[in-house]
mmCIF file with all atom_site columns, C-alpha atoms in Angstrom:
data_model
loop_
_atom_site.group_PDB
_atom_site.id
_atom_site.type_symbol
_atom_site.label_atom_id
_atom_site.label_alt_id
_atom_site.label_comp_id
_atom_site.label_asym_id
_atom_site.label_entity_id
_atom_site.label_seq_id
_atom_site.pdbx_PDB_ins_code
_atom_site.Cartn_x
_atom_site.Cartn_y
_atom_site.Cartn_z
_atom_site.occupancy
_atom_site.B_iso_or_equiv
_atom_site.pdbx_formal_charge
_atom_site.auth_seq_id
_atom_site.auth_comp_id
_atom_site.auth_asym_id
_atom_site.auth_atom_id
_atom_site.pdbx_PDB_model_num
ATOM 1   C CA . UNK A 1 1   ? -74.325  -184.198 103.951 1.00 0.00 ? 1   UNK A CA 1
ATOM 2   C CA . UNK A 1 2   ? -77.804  -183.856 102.290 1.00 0.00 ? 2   UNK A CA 1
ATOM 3   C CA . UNK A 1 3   ? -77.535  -183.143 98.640  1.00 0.00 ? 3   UNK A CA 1
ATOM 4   C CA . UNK A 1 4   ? -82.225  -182.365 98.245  1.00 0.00 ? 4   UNK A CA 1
ATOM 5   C CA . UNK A 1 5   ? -83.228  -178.629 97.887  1.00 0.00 ? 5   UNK A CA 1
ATOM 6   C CA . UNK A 1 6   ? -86.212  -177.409 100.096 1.00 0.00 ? 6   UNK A CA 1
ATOM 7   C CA . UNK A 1 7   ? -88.362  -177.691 96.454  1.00 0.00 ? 7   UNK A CA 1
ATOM 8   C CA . UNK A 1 8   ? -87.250  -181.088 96.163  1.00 0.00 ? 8   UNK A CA 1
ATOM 9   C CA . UNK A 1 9   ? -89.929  -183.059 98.084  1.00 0.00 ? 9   UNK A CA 1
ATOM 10  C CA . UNK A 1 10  ? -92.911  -181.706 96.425  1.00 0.00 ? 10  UNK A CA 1
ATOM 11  C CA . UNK A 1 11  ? -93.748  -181.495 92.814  1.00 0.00 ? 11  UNK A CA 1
ATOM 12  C CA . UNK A 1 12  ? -92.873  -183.222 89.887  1.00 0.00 ? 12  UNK A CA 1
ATOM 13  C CA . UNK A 1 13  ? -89.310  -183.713 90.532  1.00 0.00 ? 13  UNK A CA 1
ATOM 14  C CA . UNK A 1 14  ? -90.631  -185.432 93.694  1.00 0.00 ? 14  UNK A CA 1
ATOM 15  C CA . UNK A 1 15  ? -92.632  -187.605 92.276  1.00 0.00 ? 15  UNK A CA 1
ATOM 16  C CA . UNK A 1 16  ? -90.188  -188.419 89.523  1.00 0.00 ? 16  UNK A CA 1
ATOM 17  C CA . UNK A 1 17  ? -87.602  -189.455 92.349  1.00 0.00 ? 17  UNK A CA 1
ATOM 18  C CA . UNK A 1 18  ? -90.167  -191.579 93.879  1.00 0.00 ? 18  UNK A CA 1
ATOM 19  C CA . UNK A 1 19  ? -90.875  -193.111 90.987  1.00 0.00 ? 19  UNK A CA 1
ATOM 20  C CA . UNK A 1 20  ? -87.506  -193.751 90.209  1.00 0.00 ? 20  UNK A CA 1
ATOM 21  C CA . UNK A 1 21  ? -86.665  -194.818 93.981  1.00 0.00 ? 21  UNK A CA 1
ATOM 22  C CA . UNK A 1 22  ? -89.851  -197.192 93.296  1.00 0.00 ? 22  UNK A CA 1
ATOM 23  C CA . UNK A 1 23  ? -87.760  -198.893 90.259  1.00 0.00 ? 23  UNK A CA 1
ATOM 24  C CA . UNK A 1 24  ? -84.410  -199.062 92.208  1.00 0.00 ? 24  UNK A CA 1
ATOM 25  C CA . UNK A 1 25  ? -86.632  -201.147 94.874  1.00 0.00 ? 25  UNK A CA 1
ATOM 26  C CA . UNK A 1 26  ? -87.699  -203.278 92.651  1.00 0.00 ? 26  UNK A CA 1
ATOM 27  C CA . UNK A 1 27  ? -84.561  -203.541 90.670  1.00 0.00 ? 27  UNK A CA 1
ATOM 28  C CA . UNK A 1 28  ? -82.719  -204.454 94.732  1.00 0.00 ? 28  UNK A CA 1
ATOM 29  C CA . UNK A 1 29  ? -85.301  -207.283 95.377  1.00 0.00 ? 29  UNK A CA 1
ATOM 30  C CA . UNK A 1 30  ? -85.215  -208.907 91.775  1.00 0.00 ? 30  UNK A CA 1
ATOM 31  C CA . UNK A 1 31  ? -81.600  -209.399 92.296  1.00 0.00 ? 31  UNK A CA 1
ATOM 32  C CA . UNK A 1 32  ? -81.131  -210.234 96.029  1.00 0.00 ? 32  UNK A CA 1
ATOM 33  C CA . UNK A 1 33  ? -84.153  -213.088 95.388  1.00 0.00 ? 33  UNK A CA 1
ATOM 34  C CA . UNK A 1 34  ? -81.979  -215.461 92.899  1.00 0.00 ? 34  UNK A CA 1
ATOM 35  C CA . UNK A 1 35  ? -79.038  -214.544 95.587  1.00 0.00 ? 35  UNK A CA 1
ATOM 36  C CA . UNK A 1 36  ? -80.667  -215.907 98.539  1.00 0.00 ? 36  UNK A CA 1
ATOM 37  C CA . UNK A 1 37  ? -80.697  -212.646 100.059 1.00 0.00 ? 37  UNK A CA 1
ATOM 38  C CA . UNK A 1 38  ? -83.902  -212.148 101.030 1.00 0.00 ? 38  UNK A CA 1
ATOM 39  C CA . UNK A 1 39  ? -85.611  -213.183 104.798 1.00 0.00 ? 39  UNK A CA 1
ATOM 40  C CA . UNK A 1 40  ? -89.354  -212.582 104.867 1.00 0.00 ? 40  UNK A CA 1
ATOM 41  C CA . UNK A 1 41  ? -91.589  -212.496 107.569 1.00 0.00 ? 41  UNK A CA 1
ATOM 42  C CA . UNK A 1 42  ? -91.724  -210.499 110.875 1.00 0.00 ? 42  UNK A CA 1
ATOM 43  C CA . UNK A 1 43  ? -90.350  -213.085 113.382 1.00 0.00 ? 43  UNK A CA 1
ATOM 44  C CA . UNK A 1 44  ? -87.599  -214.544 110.370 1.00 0.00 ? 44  UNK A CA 1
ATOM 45  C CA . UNK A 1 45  ? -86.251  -211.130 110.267 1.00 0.00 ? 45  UNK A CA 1
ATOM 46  C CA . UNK A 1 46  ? -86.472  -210.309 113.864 1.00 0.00 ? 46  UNK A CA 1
ATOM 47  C CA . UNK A 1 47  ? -84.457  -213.815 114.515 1.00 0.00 ? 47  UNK A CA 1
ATOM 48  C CA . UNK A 1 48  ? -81.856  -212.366 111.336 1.00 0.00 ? 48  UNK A CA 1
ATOM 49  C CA . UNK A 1 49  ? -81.107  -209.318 113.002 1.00 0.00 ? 49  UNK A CA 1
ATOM 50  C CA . UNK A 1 50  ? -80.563  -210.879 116.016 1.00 0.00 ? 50  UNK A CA 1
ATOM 51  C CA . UNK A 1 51  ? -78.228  -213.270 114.168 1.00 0.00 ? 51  UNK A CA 1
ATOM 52  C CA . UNK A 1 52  ? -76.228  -211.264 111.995 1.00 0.00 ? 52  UNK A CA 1
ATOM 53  C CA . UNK A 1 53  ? -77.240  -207.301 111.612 1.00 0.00 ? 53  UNK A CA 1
ATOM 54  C CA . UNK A 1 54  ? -74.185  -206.149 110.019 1.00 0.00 ? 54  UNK A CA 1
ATOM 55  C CA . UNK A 1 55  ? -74.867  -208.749 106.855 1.00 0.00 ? 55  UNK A CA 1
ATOM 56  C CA . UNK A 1 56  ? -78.220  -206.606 106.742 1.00 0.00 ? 56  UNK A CA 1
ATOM 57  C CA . UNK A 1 57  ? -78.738  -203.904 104.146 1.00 0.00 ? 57  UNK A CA 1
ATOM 58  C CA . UNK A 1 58  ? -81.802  -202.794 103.788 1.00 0.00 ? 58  UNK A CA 1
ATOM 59  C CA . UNK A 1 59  ? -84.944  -203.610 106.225 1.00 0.00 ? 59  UNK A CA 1
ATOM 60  C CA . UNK A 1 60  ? -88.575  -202.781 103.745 1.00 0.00 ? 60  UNK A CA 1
ATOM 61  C CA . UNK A 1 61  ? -91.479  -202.661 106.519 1.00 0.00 ? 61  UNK A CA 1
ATOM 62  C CA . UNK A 1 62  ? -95.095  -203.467 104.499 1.00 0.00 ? 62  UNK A CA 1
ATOM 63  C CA . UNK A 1 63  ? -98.742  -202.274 105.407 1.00 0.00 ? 63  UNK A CA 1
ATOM 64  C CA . UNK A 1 64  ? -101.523 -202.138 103.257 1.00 0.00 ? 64  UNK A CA 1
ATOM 65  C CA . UNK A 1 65  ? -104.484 -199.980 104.780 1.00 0.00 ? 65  UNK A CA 1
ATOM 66  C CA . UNK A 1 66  ? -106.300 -202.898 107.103 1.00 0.00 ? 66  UNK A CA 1
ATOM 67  C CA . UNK A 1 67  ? -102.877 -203.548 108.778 1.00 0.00 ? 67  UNK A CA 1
ATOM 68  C CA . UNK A 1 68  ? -102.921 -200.142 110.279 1.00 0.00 ? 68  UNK A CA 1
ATOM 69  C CA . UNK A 1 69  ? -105.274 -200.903 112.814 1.00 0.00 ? 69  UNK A CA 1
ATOM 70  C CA . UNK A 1 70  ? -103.387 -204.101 113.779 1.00 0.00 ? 70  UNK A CA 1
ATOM 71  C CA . UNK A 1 71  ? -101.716 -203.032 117.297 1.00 0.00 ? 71  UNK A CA 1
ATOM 72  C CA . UNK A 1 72  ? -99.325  -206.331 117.544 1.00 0.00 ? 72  UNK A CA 1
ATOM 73  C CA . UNK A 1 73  ? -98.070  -205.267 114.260 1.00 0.00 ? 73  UNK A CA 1
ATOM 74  C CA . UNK A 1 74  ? -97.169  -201.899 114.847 1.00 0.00 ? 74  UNK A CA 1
ATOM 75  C CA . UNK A 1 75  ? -95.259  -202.431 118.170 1.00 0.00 ? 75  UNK A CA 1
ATOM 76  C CA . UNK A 1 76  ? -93.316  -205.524 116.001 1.00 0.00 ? 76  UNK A CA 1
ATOM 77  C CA . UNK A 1 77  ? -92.562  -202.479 113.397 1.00 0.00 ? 77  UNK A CA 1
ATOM 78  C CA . UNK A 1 78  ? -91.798  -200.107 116.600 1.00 0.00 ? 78  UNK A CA 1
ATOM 79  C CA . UNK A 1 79  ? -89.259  -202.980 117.853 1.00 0.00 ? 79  UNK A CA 1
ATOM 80  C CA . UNK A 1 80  ? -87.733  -203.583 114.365 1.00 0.00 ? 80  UNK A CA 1
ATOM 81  C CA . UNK A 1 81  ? -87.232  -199.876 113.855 1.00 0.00 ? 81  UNK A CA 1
ATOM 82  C CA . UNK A 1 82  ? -85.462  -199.547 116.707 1.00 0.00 ? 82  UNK A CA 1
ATOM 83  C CA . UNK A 1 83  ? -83.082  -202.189 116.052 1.00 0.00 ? 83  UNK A CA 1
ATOM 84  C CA . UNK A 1 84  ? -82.445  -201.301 113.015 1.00 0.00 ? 84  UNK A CA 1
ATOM 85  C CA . UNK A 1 85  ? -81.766  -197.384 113.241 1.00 0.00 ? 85  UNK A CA 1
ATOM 86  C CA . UNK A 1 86  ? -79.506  -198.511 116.460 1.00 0.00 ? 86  UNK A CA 1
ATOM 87  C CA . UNK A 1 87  ? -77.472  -200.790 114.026 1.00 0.00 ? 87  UNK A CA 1
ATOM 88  C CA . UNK A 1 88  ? -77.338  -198.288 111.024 1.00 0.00 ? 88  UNK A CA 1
ATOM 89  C CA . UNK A 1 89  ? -79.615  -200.013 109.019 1.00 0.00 ? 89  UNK A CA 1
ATOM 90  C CA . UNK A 1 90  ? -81.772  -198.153 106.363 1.00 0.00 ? 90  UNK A CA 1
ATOM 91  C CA . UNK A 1 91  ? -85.518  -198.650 106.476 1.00 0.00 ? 91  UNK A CA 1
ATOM 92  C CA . UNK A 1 92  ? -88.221  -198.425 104.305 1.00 0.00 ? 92  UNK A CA 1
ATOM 93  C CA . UNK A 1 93  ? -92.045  -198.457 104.671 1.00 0.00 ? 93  UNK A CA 1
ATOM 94  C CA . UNK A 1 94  ? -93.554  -200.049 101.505 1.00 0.00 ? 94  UNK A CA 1
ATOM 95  C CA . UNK A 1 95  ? -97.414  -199.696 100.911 1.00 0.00 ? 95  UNK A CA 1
ATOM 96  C CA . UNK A 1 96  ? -98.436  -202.182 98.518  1.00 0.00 ? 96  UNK A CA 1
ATOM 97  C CA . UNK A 1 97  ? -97.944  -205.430 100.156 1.00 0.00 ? 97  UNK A CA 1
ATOM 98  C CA . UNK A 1 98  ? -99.821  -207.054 96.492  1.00 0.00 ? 98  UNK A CA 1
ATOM 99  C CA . UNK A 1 99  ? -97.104  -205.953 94.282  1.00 0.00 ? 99  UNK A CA 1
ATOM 100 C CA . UNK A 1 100 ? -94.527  -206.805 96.734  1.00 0.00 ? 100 UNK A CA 1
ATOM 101 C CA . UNK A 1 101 ? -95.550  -210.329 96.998  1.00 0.00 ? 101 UNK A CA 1
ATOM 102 C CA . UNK A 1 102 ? -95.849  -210.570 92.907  1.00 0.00 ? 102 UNK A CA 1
ATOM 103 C CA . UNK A 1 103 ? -92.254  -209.033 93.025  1.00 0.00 ? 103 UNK A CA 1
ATOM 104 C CA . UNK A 1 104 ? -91.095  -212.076 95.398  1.00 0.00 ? 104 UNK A CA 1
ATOM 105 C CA . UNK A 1 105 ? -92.904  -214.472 94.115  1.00 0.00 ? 105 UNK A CA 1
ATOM 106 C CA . UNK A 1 106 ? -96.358  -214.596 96.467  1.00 0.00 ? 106 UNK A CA 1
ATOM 107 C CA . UNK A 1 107 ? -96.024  -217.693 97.988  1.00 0.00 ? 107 UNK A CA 1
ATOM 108 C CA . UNK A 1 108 ? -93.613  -220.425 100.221 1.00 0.00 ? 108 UNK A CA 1
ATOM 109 C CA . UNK A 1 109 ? -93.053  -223.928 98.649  1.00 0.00 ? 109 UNK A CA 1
ATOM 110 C CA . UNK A 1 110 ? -96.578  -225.484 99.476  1.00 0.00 ? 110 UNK A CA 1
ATOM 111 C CA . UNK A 1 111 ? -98.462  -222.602 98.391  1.00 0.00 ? 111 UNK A CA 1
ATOM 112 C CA . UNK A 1 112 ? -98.663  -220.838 101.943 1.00 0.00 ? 112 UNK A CA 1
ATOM 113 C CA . UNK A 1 113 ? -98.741  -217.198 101.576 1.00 0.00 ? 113 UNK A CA 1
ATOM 114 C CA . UNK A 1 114 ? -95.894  -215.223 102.829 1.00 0.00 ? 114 UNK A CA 1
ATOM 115 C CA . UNK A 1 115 ? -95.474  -212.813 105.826 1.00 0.00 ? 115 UNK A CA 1
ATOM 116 C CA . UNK A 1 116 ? -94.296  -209.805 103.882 1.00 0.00 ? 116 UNK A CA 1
ATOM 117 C CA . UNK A 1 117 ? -94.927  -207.363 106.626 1.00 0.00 ? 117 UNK A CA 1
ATOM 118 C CA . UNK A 1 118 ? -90.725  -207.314 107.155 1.00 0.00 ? 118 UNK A CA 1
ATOM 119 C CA . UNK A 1 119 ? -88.497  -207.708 104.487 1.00 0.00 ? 119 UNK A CA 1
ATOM 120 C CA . UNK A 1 120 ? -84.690  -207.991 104.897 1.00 0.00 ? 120 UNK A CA 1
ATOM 121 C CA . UNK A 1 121 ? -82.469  -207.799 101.849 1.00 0.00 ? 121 UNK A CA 1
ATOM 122 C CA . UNK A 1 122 ? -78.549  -208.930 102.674 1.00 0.00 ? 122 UNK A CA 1
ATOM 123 C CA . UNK A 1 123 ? -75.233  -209.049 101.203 1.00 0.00 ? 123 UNK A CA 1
ATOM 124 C CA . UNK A 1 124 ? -74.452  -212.014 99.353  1.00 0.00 ? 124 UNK A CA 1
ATOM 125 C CA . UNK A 1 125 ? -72.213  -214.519 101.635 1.00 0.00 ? 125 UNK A CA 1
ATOM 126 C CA . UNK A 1 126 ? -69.550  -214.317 99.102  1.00 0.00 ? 126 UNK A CA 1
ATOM 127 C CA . UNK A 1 127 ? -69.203  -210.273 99.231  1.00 0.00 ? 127 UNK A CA 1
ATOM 128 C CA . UNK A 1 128 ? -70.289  -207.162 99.707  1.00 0.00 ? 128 UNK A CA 1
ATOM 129 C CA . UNK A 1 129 ? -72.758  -205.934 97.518  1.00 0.00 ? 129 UNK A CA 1
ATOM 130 C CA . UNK A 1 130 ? -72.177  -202.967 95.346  1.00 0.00 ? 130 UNK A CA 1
ATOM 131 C CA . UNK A 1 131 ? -75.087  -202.313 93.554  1.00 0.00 ? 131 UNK A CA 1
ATOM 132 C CA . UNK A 1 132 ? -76.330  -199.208 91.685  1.00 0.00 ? 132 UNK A CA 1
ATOM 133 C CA . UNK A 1 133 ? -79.751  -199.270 92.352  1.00 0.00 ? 133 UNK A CA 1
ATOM 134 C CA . UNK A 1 134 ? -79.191  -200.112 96.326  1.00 0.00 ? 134 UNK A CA 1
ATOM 135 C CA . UNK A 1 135 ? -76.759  -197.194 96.108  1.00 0.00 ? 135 UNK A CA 1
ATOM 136 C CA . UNK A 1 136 ? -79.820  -194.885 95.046  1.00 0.00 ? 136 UNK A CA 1
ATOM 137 C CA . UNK A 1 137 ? -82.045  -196.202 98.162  1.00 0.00 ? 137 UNK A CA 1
ATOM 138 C CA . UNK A 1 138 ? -79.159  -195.975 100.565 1.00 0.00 ? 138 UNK A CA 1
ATOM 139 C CA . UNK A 1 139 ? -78.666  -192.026 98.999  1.00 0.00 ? 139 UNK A CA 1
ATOM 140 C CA . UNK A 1 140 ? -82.749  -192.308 99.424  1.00 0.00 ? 140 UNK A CA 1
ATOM 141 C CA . UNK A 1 141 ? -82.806  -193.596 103.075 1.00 0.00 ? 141 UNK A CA 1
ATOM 142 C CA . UNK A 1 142 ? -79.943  -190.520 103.975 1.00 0.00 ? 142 UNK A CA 1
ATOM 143 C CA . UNK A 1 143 ? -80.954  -187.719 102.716 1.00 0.00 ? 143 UNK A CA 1
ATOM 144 C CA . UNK A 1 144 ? -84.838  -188.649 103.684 1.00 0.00 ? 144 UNK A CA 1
ATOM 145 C CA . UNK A 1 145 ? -83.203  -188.465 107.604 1.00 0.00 ? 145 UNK A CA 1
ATOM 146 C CA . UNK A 1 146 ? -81.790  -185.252 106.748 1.00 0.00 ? 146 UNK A CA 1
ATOM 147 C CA . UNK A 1 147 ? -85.293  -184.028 106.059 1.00 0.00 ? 147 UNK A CA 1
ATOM 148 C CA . UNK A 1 148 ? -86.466  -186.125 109.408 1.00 0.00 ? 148 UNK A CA 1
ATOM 149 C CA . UNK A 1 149 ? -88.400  -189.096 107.530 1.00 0.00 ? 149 UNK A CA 1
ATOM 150 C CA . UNK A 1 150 ? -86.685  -191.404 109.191 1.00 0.00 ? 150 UNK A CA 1
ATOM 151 C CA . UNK A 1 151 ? -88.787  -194.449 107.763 1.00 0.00 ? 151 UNK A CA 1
ATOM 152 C CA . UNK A 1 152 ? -89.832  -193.313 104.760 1.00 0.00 ? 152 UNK A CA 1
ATOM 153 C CA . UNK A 1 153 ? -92.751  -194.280 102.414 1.00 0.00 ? 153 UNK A CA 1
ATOM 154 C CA . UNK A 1 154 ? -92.553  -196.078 99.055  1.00 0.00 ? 154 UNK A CA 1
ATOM 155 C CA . UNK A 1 155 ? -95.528  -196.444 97.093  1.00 0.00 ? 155 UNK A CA 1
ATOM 156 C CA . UNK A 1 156 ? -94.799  -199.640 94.568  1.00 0.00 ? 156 UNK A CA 1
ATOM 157 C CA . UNK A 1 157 ? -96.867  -199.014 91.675  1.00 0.00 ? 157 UNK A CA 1
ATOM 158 C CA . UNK A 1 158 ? -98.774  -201.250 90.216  1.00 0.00 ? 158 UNK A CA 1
ATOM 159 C CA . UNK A 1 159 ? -97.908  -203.227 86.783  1.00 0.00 ? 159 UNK A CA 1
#
């Protein structure tokens, strides 16, 4: 059931909700990083999924403008998509691949910069997680499918 109005997806209340979708993001990676609930990279998250997809939660798919034209890329994206709306797993395009790398910290031990195009966030090994904010991207993810976005885009301001 979706609970959006046909005047929610443009406007200020739109962009309000966007905003505040943008926060719960960040708010869901802060606290699945000290977890250890976090698998970066396109081929880490490809070998997670192949692993374990019911531990996985939410799947954030990154671009920034230059990666658009990157053909390999996109048919990884196409592939993870795939797998991840067969296996009920909410996805999310994030455009800002800068501010998610200051969110998770940039860089691997040794300095080499991450592959942040694929992000997995999972539950905890001790339990399910019940958090609010992942509640509000999960309500996000749903009610975006009801409106046929079924990746949709968050734009991660900057700070």
């Amino acid at each position: 059931m979706c609970n959006m109005t046909f005047e929610e997806p443009c406007g200020e209340n739109a962009s309000e909700r966007m905003d505040s979708v943008a926060r719960a993001l960040e708010d869901v990676l802060l606290a699945a990083l000290p977890q250890g609930c976090i698998t970066v990279g396109v081929y880490e998250a490809a070998k997670s999924l192949n692993v374990d997809p019911d531990n996985v939660v939410l799947c954030l798919l990154a671009t920034d403008e230059e990666d658009v034209q990157d053909v390999a890329l996109q048919i990884h994206f196409t592939l993870i998509q795939a797998f991840c709306c067969e296996n009920d797993i909410n996805i999310l395009r994030v455009n800002n691949t800068r501010r998610l790398a200051e969110i998770l910290g940039g860089a691997k031990p040794g300095g080499e910069p991450m592959d942040l195009h694929c992000v997995l966030v999972t539950n905890p090994q001790s339990s399910t997680w019940k958090d609010p904010a992942l509640s509000k991207l999960n309500r996000f993810c749903r009610d975006s499918r009801c409106l046929d976005q079924w990746v949709p885009v968050i734009h991660l301001p900057e700070r």
